[in-house]
Each structure stands twice: as structure tokens, then as C-alpha cells.
Coordinates of C-alpha atoms in Angstrom, one line a residue:
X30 CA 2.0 92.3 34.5
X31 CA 2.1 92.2 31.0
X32 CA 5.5 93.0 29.1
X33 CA 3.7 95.8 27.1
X34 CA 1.8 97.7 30.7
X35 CA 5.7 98.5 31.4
X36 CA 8.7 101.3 29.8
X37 CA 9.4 99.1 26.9
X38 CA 5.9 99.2 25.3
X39 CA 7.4 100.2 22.2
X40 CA 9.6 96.9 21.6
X41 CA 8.3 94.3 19.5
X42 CA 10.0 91.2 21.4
X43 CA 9.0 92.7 24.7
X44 CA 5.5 92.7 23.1
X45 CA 5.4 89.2 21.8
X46 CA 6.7 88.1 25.1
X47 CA 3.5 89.6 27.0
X48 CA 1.6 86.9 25.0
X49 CA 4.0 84.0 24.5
X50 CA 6.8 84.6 26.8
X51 CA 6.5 81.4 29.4
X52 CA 7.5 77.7 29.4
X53 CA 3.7 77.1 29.3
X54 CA 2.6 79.3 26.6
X55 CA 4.6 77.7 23.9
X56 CA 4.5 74.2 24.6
X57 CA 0.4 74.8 24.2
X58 CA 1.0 76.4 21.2
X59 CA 3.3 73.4 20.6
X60 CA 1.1 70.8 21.3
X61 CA -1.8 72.3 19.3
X62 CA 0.2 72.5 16.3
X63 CA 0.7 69.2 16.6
X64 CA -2.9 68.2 16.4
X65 CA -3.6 68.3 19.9
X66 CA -7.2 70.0 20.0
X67 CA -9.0 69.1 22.9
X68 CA -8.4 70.2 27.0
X69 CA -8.2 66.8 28.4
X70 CA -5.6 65.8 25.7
X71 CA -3.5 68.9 26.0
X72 CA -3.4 68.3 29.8
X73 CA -2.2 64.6 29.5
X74 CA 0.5 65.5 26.7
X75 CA 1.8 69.0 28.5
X76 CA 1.9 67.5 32.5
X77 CA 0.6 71.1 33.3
X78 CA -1.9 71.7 36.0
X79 CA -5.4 72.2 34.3
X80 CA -5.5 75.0 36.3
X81 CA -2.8 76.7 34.5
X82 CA -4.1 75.2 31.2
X83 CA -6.9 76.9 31.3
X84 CA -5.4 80.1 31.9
X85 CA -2.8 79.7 29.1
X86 CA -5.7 78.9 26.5
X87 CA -8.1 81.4 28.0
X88 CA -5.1 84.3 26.9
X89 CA -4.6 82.5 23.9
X90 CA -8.1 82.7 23.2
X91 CA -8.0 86.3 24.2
X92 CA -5.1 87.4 22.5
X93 CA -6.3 86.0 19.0
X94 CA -3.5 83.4 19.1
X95 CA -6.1 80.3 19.5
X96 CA -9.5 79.9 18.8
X97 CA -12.4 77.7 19.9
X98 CA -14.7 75.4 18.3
X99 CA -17.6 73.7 19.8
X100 CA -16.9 69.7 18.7
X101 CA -20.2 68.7 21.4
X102 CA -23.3 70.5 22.8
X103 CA -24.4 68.6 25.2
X104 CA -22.4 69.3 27.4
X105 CA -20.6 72.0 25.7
X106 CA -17.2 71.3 25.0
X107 CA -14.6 73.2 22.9
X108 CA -11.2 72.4 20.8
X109 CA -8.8 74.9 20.8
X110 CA -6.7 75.4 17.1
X111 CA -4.5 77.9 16.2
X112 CA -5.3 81.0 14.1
X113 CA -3.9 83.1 11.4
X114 CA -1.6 85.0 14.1
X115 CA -0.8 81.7 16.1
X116 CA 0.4 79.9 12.6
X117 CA 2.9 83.1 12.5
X118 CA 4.4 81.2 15.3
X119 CA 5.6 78.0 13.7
X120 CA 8.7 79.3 12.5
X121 CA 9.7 80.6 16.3
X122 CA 8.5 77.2 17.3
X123 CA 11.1 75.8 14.3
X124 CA 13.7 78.3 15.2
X125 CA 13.8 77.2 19.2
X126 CA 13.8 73.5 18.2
X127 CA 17.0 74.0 15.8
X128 CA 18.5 76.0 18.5
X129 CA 18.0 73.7 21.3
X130 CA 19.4 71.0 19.3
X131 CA 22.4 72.5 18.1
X132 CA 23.6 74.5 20.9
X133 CA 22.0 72.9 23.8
X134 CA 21.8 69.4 23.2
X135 CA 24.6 69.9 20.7
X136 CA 28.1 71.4 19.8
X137 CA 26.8 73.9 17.9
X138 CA 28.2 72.5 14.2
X139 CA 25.4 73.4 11.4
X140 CA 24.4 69.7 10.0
X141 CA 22.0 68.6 8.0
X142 CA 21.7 64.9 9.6
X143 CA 21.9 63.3 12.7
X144 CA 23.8 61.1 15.0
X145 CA 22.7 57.4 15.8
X146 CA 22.4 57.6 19.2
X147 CA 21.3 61.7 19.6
X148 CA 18.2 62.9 21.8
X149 CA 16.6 64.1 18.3
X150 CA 17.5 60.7 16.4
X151 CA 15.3 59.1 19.2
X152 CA 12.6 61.7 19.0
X153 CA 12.5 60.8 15.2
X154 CA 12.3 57.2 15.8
X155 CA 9.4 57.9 18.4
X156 CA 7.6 59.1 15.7
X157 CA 6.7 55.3 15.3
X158 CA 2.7 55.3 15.9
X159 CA 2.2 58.8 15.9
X160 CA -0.5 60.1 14.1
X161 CA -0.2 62.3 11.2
X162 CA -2.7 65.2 11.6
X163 CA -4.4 66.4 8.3
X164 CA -2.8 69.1 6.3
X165 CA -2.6 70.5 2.9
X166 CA 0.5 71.1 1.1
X167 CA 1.0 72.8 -2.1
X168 CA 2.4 70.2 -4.4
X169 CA 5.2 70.8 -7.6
X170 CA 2.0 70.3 -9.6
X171 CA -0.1 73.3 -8.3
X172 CA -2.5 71.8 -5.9
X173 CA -3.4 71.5 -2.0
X174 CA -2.5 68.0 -1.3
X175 CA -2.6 65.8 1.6
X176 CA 0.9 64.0 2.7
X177 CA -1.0 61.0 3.3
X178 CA -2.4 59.6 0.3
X179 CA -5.3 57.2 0.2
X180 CA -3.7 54.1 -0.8
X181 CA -1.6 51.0 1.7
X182 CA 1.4 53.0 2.2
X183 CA 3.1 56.5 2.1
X184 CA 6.6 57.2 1.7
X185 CA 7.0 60.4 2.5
X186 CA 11.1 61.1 2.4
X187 CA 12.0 64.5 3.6
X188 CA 15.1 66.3 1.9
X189 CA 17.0 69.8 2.7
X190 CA 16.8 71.0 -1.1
X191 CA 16.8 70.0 -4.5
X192 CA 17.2 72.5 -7.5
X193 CA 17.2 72.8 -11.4
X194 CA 20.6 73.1 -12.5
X195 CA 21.8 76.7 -11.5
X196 CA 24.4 76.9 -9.0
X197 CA 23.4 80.2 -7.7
X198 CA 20.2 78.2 -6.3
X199 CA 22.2 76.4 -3.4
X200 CA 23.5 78.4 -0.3
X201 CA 26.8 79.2 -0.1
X202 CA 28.5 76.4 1.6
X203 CA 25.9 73.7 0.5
X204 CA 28.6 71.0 -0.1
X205 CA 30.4 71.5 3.1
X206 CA 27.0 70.6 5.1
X207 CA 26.9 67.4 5.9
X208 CA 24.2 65.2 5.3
X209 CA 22.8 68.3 2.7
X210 CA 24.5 67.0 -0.7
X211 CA 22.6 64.1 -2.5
X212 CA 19.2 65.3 -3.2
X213 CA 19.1 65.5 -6.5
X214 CA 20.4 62.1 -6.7
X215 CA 17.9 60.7 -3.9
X216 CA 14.5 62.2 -5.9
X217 CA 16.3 60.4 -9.1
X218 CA 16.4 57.3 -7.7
X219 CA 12.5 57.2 -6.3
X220 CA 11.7 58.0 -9.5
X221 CA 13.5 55.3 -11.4
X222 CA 12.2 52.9 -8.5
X223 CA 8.5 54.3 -8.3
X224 CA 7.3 51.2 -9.9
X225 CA 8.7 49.1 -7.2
X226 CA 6.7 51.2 -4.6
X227 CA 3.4 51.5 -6.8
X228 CA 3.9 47.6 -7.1
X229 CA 3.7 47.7 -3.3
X230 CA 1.1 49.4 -3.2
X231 CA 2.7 52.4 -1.8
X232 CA 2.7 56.3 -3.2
X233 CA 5.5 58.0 -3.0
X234 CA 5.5 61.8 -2.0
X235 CA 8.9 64.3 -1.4
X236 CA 8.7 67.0 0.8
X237 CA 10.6 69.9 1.3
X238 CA 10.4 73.4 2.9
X239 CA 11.5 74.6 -0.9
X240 CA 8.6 77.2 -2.5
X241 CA 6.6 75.5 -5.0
X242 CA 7.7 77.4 -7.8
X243 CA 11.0 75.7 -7.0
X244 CA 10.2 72.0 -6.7
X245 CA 8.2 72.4 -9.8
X246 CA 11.4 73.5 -11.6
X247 CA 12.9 70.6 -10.2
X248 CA 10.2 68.0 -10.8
X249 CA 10.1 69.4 -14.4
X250 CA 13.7 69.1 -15.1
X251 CA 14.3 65.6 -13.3
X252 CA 11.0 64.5 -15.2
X253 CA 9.9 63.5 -11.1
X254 CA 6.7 61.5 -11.5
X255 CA 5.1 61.9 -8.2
X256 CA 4.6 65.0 -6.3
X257 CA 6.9 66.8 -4.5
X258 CA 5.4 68.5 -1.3
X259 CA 6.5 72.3 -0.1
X260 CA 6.0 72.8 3.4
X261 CA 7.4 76.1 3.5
X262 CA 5.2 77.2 5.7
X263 CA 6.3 74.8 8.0
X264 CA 3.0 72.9 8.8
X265 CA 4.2 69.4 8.8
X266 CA 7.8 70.6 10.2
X267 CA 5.8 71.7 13.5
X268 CA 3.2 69.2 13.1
X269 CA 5.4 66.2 14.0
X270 CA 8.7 68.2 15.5
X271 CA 10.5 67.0 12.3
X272 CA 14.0 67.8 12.7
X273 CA 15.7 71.2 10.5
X274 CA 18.4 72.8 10.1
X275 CA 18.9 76.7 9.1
X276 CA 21.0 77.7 6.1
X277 CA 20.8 81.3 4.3
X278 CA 18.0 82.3 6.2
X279 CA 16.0 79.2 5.0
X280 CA 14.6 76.4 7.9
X281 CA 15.3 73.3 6.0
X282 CA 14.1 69.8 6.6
X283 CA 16.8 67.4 7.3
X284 CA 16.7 64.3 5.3
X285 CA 14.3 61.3 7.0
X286 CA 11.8 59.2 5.2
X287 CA 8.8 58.3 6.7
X288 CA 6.3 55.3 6.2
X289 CA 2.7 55.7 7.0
X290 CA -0.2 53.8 6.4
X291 CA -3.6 54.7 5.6
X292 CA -4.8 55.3 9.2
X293 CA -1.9 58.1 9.7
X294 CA 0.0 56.3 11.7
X295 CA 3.4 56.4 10.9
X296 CA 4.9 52.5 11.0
X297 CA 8.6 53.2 10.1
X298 CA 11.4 55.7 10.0
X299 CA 14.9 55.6 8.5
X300 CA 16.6 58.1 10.5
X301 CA 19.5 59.4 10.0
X302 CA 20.0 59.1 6.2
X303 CA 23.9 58.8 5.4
X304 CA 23.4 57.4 1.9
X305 CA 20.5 59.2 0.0
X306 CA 20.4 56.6 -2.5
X307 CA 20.6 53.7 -0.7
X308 CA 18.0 54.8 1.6
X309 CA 15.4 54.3 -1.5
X310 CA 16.1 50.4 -1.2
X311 CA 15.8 51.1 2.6
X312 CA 12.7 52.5 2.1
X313 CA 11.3 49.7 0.2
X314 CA 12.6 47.0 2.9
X315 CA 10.7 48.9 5.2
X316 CA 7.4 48.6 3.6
X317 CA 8.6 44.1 3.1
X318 CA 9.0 44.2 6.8
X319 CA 6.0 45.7 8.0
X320 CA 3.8 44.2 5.3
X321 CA 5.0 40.7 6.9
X322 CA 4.8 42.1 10.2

């Protein structure tokens, strides 16, 4: 029985619950997020009987959370992606993830970084031939762009937030977060090195859950060559379970850098990030070594 067949049909969570309210359920709606489309896949990744599989996606399907798409007629077969109404569940799939890292698998302090040896430091670093699915993210100069580009390498280095001067832009409290501060001064120093990355034939993007409107403001001010990426609606965040952190009633990315090549496949990660600037000389290391690799 359905949460919304009993006395608290008129509550909202109860409602929600009807539909998403199991282990299963989300870790589906996980998984597809994640770019996992296809039954035999989802069944490998999930360790879920296909038996219950198909009864998760055939609600889904029902509910309007999922929908399918025929990908081969003979035989039929389907993918399953999410809709409009299933994206609107990224940020409770962000919002569980931050949770169960701080207060489950940690002491509950609000950080914008990592420790060395943490279960999310290692989920991070298992990123390491993963496949990045293919996405469109509004850039700081107005268009849908995809955070792999089509050249050797992508840096993609994720920060919390980066503003034009006005103080009254960071939270309250920004400072005292650690692993927040240092943005501004990481985005400088990419842009003062891009020519070392172009020379390695490498494109350099900066992502951030930030609006557009904002990272344009920022990009403009800081005369930031390359594009900065806003995943605000938290696409790539869910996409490859990046790591957040919540502060005034903002998910924010915490700060990682990524290195993919032009098959999606993500070949390094500098995780956690201690020195902002530093990690820009990191980042081009990273690209020497697995160039000689």
C-alpha cells in the first residue's frame, strides 16, 4: 500500500514516499542519473534482483519519474532516463549524499574538503576510469556547453564559489569553512597558467553550482579566459556523485579537479585540494604523468 491510499494523503513527504520511499527506488534513480540507461546494466551496477528491477522501473515508468526509449527493435529493447519530474530529484539525491557523509560517515562538522583517507576521498579517487556521461551546462558566456571538450585533455576543477567583489555575495561564515576560502585565487591562477594547459593540449573549464549570471560577473571581473561551468541544477554533481557541501541553502561543489580525456574517461583526480593554488601546478603534473604513461 501506497503512502497516499492511507490517513495522511494530504502530506506532501508521505506522498513522495509512495513513489520513492525504498532503498531500491532511489539507488535506480541513482544509477540512471548517473548514465546508467539500460536493464542489464542497472542490474549489474544496483546487485538488485531483476525481479525487483523491473518492478522499481515499471512504477517509475508509471509514476512519470522515468521514461523509456526504444535503443533496438529487433528484439525490442528499452533504456530507461529520467524525466522532467525525476530530474526534480537530484537535489534529494545531493541532499542524502551530504547527509550521509557528514553525519553518518562523519562527525557532523560543515567542510568544504575532505580527509586523505575518508570513504568519500576514495569514492573521488574511484572516479579514475569512469565515464563522463554527456551533459550540457550553461557556461559564464551564455551557452549550453559540454564539460568535456573536444580536444587531448579536460581539466575540469570544481570550486565551492567564486564572486565579484561584494562581500554580501559569500554566506555568512564563508571564511570559517574549511577548504571554502581560495577560489578566487584558484580561477586566477588557471588563468595566468592557461597557456601552459593550451600548450598541452588541454582546455581548461571551472565548474561550479554558482547561477550563471554569477560566474559571468566573476569571469568578467577576473578577465577568466575560459569558461566557467554552472551546474546548479546539479547534473554533473549527481552524474558522477561529486562530493558537496550545503551552506545558506546553497549545495555547493567541494573543491576537486578532474582530468579527462577525449573518450570521457576520467584519467586523474587531485582529491582533496588543501592549497587552491598549488593545485594548478598539480593539475598540470597530472596531465606530464599520464601523457608519459
Amino acid at each position: 500500500m501506497r503512502y497516499r491510499e492511507v490517513q495522511d494523503a494530504d502530506c506532501a513527504i508521505a506522498q513522495a514516499l509512495g513513489i520513492v520511499g525504498d532503498w531500491w527506488t532511489l539507488l535506480v534513480i541513482r544509477d540512471i542519473a548517473g548514465g546508467v540507461h539500460q536493464f542489464d546494466m542497472l542490474h549489474e551496477e544496483i546487485g538488485v534482483s531483476r525481479k525487483v528491477l523491473a518492478q522499481r522501473l515499471k512504477s517509475l515508468v508509471a509514476d512519470g519519474v522515468v521514461e523509456k526509449r526504444p535503443y533496438n527493435t529487433r528484439p525490442l529493447r528499452h533504456e530507461y532516463h529520467l524525466t522532467e519530474s525525476g530530474r526534480g530529484l537530484l537535489p534529494v539525491l545531493v541532499a542524502l549524499q551530504d547527509w550521509g557523509t557528514r553525519h553518518v560517515m562523519g562527525d557532523g562538522s560543515l567542510t568544504a574538503t575532505g580527509d586523505p583517507g575518508s570513504p568519500e576521498t576514495r569514492r573521488v579517487h574511484g572516479l579514475v576510469g569512469a565515464t563522463i556521461p554527456a551533459l550540457a551546462l550553461r557556461s559564464s558566456a551564455g551557452e549550453a556547453t559540454d564539460p568535456v571538450a573536444g580536444t587531448p585533455w579536460t581539466v575540469l576543477y570544481c570550486f565551492p564559489g567564486a564572486y565579484a567583489p561584494d562581500s554580501r555575495a559569500y554566506p555568512p561564515g564563508w571564511g570559517d569553512i574549511p577548504g571554502a576560502p581560495g577560489c578566487t585565487l584558484e580561477s586566477r591562477t588557471y588563468r595566468d597558467l592557461l597557456p601552459e594547459f593550451t600548450a598541452r593540449g588541454a582546455t581548461v573549464y571551472g565548474v561550479s553550482t554558482q547561477r550563471p549570471d554569477q560566474l559571468t560577473a566573476f569571469a568578467d571581473h577576473e578577465n577568466v579566459q575560459f569558461p566557467l561551468l554552472s551546474d546548479a541544477q546539479l547534473d554533473l554533481s549527481v552524474a558522477l556523485r561529486l562530493p558537496t557541501f550545503r551552506a545558506a541553502g546553497v549545495d555547493r561543489l567541494k573543491r576537486l579537479t578532474l582530468l579527462i580525456d577525449p573518450a570521457r574517461t576520467v584519467q586523474g583526480v587531485l582529491y582533496p585540494v588543501p592549497d587552491p593554488a598549488g593545485s594548478v601546478e598539480d593539475a598540470l603534473a597530472l596531465i606530464d604523468s599520464a601523457g608519459a604513461a
